[in-house]
CSV table of C-alpha atoms in Angstrom, one decimal:
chain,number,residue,atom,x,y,z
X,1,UNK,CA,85.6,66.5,74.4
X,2,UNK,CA,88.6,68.2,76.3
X,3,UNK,CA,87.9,69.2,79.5
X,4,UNK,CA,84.8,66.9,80.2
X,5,UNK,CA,85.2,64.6,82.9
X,6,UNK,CA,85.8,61.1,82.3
X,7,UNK,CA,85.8,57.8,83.9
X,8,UNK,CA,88.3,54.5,82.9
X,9,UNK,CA,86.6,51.5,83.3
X,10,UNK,CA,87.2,48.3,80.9
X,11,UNK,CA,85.2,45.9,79.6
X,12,UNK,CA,85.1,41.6,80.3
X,13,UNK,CA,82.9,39.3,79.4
X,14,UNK,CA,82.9,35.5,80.8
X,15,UNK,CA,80.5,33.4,77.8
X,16,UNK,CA,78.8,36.6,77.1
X,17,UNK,CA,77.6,37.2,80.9
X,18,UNK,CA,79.7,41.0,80.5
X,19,UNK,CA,80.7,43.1,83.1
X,20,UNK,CA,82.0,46.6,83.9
X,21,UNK,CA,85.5,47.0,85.1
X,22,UNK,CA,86.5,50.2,87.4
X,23,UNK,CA,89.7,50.6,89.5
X,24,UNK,CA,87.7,51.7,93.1
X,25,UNK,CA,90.4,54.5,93.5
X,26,UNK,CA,88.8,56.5,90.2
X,27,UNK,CA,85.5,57.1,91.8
X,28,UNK,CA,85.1,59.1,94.6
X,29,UNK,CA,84.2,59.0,98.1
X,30,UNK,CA,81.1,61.0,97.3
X,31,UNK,CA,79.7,59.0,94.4
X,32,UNK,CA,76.3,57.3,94.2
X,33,UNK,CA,77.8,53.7,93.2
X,34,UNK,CA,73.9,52.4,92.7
X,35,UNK,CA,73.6,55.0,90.4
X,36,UNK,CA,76.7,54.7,88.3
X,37,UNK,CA,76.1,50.8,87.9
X,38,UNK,CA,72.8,51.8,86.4
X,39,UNK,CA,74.1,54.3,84.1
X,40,UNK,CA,77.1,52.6,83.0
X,41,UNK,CA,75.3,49.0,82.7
X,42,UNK,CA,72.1,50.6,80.4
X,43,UNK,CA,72.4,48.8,77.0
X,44,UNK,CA,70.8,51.5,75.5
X,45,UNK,CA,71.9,54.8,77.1
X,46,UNK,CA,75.3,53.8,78.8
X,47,UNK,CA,78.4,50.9,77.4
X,48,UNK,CA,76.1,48.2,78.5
X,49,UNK,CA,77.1,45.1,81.2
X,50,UNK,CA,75.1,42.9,82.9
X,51,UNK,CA,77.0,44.3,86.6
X,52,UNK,CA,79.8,47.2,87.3
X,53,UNK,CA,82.2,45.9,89.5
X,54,UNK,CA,84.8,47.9,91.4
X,55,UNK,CA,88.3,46.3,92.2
X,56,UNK,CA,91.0,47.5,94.2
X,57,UNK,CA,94.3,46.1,94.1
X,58,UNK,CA,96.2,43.6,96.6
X,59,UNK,CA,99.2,41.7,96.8
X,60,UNK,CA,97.6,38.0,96.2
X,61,UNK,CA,94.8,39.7,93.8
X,62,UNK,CA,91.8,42.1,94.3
X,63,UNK,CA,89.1,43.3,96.4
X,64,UNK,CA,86.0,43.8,94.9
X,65,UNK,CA,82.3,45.4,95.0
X,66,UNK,CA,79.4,44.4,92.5
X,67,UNK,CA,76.8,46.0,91.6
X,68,UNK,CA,74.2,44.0,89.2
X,69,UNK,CA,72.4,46.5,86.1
X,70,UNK,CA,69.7,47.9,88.4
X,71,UNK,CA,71.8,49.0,90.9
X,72,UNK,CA,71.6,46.5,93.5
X,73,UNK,CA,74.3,44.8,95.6
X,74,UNK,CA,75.5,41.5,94.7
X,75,UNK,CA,77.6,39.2,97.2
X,76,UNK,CA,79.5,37.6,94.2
X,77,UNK,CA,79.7,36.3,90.6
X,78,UNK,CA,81.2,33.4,89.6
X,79,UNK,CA,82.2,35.1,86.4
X,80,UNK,CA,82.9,38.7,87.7
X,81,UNK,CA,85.7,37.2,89.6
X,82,UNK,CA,86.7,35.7,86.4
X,83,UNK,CA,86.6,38.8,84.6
X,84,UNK,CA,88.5,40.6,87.6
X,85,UNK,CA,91.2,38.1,87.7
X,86,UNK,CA,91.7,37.9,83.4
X,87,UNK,CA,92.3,42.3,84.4
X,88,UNK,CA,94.5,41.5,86.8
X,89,UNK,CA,96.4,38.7,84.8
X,90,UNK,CA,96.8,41.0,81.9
X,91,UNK,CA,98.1,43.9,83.8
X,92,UNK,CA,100.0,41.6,85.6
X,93,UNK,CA,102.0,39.5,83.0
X,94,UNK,CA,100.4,36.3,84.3
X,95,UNK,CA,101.2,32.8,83.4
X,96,UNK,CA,99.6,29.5,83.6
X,97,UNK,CA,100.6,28.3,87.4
X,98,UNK,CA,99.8,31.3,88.6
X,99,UNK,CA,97.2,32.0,91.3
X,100,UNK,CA,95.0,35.2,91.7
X,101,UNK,CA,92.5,35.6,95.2
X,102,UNK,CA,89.6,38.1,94.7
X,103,UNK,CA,87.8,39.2,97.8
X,104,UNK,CA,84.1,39.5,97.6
X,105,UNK,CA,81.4,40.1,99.7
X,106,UNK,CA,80.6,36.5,100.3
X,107,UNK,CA,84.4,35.9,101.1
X,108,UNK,CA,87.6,35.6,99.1
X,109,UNK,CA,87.8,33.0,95.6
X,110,UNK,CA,90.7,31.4,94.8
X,111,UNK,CA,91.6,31.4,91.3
X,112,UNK,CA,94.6,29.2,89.7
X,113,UNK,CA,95.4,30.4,86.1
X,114,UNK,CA,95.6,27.3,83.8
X,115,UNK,CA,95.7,29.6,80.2
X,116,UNK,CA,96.6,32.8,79.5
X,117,UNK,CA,96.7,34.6,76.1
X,118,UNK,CA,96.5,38.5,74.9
X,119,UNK,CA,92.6,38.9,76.1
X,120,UNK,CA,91.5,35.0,77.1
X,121,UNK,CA,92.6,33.9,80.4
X,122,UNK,CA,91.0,30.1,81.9
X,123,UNK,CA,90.9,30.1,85.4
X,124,UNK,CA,90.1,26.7,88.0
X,125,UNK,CA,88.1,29.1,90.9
X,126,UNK,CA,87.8,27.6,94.5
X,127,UNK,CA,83.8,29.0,95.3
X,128,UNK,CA,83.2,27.0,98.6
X,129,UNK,CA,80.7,24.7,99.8
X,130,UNK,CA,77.1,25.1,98.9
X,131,UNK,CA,75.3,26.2,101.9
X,132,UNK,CA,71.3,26.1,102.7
X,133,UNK,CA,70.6,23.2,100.3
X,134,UNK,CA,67.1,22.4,100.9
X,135,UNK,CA,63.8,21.6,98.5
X,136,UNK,CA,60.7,24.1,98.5
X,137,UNK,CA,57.6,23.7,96.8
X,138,UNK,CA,56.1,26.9,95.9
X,139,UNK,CA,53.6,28.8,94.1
X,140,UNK,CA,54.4,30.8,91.2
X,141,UNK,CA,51.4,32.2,88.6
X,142,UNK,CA,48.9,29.6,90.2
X,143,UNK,CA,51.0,26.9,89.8
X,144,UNK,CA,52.7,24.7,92.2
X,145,UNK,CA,56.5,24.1,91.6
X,146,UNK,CA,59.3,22.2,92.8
X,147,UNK,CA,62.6,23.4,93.6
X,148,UNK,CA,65.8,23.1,94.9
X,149,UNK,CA,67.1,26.5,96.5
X,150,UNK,CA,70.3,27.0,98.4
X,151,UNK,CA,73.8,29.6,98.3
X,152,UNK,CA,76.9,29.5,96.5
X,153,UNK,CA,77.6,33.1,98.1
X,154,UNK,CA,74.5,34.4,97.0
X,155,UNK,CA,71.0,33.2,97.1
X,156,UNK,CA,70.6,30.9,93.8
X,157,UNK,CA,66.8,28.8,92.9
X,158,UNK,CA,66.9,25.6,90.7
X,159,UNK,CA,63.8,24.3,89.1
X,160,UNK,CA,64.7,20.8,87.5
X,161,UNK,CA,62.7,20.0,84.0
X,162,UNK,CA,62.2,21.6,80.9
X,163,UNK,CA,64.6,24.6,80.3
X,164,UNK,CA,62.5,26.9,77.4
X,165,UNK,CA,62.5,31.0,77.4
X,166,UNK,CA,58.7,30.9,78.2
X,167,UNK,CA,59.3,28.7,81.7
X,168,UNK,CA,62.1,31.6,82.0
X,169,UNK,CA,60.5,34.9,81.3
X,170,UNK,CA,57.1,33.4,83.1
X,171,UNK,CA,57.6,30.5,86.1
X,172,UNK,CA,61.8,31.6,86.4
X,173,UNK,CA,61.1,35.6,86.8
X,174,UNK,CA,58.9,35.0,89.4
X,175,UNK,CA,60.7,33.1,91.3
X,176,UNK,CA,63.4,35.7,91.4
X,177,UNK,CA,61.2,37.8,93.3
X,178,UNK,CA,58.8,35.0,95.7
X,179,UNK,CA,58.0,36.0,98.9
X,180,UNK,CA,60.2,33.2,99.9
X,181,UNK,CA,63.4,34.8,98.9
X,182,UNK,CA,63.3,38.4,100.6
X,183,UNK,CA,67.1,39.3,99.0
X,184,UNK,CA,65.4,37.9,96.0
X,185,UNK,CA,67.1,35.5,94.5
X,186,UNK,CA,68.8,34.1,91.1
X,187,UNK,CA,67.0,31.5,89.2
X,188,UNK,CA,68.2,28.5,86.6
X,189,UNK,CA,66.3,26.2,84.8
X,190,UNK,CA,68.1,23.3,84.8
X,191,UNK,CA,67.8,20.3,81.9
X,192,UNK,CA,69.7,17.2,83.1
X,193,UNK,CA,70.8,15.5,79.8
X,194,UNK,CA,72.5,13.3,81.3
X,195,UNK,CA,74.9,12.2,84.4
X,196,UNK,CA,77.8,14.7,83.2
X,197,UNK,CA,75.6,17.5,80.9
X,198,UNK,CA,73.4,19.8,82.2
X,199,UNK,CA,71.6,22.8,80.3
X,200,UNK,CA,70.5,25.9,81.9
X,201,UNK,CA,68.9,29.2,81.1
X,202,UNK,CA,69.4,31.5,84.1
X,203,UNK,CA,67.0,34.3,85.6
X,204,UNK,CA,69.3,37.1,87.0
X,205,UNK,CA,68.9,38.6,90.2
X,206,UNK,CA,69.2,42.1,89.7
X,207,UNK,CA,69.8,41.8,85.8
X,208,UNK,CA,67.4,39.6,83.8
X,209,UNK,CA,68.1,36.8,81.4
X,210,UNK,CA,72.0,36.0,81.0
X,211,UNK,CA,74.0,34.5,78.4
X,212,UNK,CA,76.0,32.4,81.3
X,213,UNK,CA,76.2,32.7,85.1
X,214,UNK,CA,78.6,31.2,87.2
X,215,UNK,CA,77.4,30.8,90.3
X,216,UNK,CA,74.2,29.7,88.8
X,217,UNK,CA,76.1,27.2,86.7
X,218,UNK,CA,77.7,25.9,90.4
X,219,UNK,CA,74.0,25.7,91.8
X,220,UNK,CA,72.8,24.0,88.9
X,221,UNK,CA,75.8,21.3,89.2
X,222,UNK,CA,74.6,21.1,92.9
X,223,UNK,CA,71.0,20.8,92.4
X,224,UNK,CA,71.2,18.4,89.7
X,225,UNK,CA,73.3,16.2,91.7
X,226,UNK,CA,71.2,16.5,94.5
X,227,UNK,CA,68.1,15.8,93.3
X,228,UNK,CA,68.2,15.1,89.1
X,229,UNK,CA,70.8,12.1,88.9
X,230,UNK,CA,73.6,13.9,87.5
X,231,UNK,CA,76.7,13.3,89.0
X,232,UNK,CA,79.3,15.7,91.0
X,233,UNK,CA,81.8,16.2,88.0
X,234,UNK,CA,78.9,17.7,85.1
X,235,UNK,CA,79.4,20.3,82.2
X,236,UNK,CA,77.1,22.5,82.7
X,237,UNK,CA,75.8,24.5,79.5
X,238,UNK,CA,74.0,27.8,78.4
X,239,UNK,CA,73.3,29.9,75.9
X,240,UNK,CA,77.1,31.8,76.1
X,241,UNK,CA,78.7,28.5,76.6
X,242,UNK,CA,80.2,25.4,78.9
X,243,UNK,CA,81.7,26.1,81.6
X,244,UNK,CA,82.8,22.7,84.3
X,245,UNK,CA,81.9,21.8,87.4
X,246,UNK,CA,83.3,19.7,90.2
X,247,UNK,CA,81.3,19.5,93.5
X,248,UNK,CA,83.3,17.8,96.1
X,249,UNK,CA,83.0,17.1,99.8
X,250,UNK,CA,85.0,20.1,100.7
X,251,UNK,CA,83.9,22.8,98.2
X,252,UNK,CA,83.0,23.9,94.3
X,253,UNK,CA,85.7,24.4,91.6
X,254,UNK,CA,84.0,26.1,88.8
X,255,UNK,CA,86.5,25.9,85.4
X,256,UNK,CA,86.1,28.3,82.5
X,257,UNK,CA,87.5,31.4,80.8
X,258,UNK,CA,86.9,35.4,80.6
X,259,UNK,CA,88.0,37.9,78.4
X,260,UNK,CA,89.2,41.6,78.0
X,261,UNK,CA,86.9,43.2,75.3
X,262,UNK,CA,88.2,46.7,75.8
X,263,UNK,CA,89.7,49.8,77.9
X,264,UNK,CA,86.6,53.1,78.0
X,265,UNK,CA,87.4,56.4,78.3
X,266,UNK,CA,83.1,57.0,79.4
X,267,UNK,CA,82.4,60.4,78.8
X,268,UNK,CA,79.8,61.6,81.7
């Protein structure tokens, strides 16, 4: 393969919701970023993530771009950022005490390091105050729903009740793309179990189902609270994993890990 061109990008994962790492000085001015996310995020004919992301170093961290697996824009994920600071801790030398801010487009995360090994790093991340918390009724496949939407950075749709992979691929997907979201939005179906457990399958903007989301495991906290009887301090779970959740007067501290699968040489 000498001579063919090449791009380094590594690969993170935060409860199986995977991402695409690139350093933004490696792709060019000229490059159609849409385009690479798609062709880097197909599971099939590419490496396979759920979103590319492209960071550029800083002195307190990173700035980043995300793209989700079709291409389109995301503001943030509460995992990317995890994944981008776990890159950043490894290249780094990080220890535990140790804070990391990512910029994103929905503003900059804080990130306090509280683990670190070789590949796993567990992070405390500052994602500010829900905004636009409001209920909607709407209709979905001839059927009326209830829901909770709102934004932790991104537009995010909660639909309290039974969380089962037909109410995700049926009632969830098409909320994703109602009339009443027009940047479309990210959906959970969120299971209260009880005051501090809630279960969620997640509908991902751009992407599809995910093993774990965490901006949707935020809104779910949120929504939950707000209207299903859980309280502010909940583990929230899904198929990847539990990550924790504290919703507070001033803001939302999401807890959890990600990790550094590998480094890709992606032959083009």
């Amino acid at each position: 393969m000498t001579g063919r061109p090449s791009i380094a990008l590594v690969k993170a994962h935060a409860y199986g919701n995977d991402f695409l790492l690139v350093h933004a000085a490696d792709v060019s001015a000229e490059q159609d970023l849409p385009a690479l996310a798609r062709q880097a995020c197909d599971r099939h004919r590419g490496i396979g993530a759920d979103g590319l992301m492209l960071v550029e170093d800083t002195t307190e961290g990173a700035s980043t771009q995300l793209f989700n697996a079709d291409g389109s824009r995301a503001e943030v994920s509460g995992n990317g950022v995890r994944c981008a600071a776990a890159w950043l801790a490894s290249r780094r030398g990080l220890q535990a005490g140790d804070r990391i801010v990512i910029e994103t487009a929905a503003g900059p995360k804080r990130l306090d390091l509280l683990e670190a090994s070789t590949r796993r790093f567990t992070f405390r991340a500052d994602m500010g105050a829900p905004t636009d918390l409001r209920r909607l009724r709407l209709r979905v496949h001839d059927e009326e729903v209830d829901v909770i939407a709102l934004r932790v950075g991104n537009p995010q749709c909660v639909v309290l009740g039974p969380a089962t992979e037909e109410r995700l691929h049926g009632l969830a997907a098409g909320l994703s793309v109602h009339p009443a979201f027009p940047e479309g939005s990210n959906v959970e179906l969120a299971d209260v179990r009880g005051p501090g457990h809630v279960r969620i399958l997640i509908w991902e903007r751009g992407v599809g189902p995910t093993e774990a989301s965490g901006t949707g495991a935020c809104a779910a906290a949120v929504a939950s609270a707000f209207a299903g009887g859980a309280a502010r301090d909940v583990t929230v779970e899904s198929p990847g994993g539990a990550q924790h959740v504290e919703w507070t007067d001033e803001t939302i501290w999401l807890t959890g890990w990600a990790e550094i699968v590998a480094d890709i040489a992606w032959w083009r």
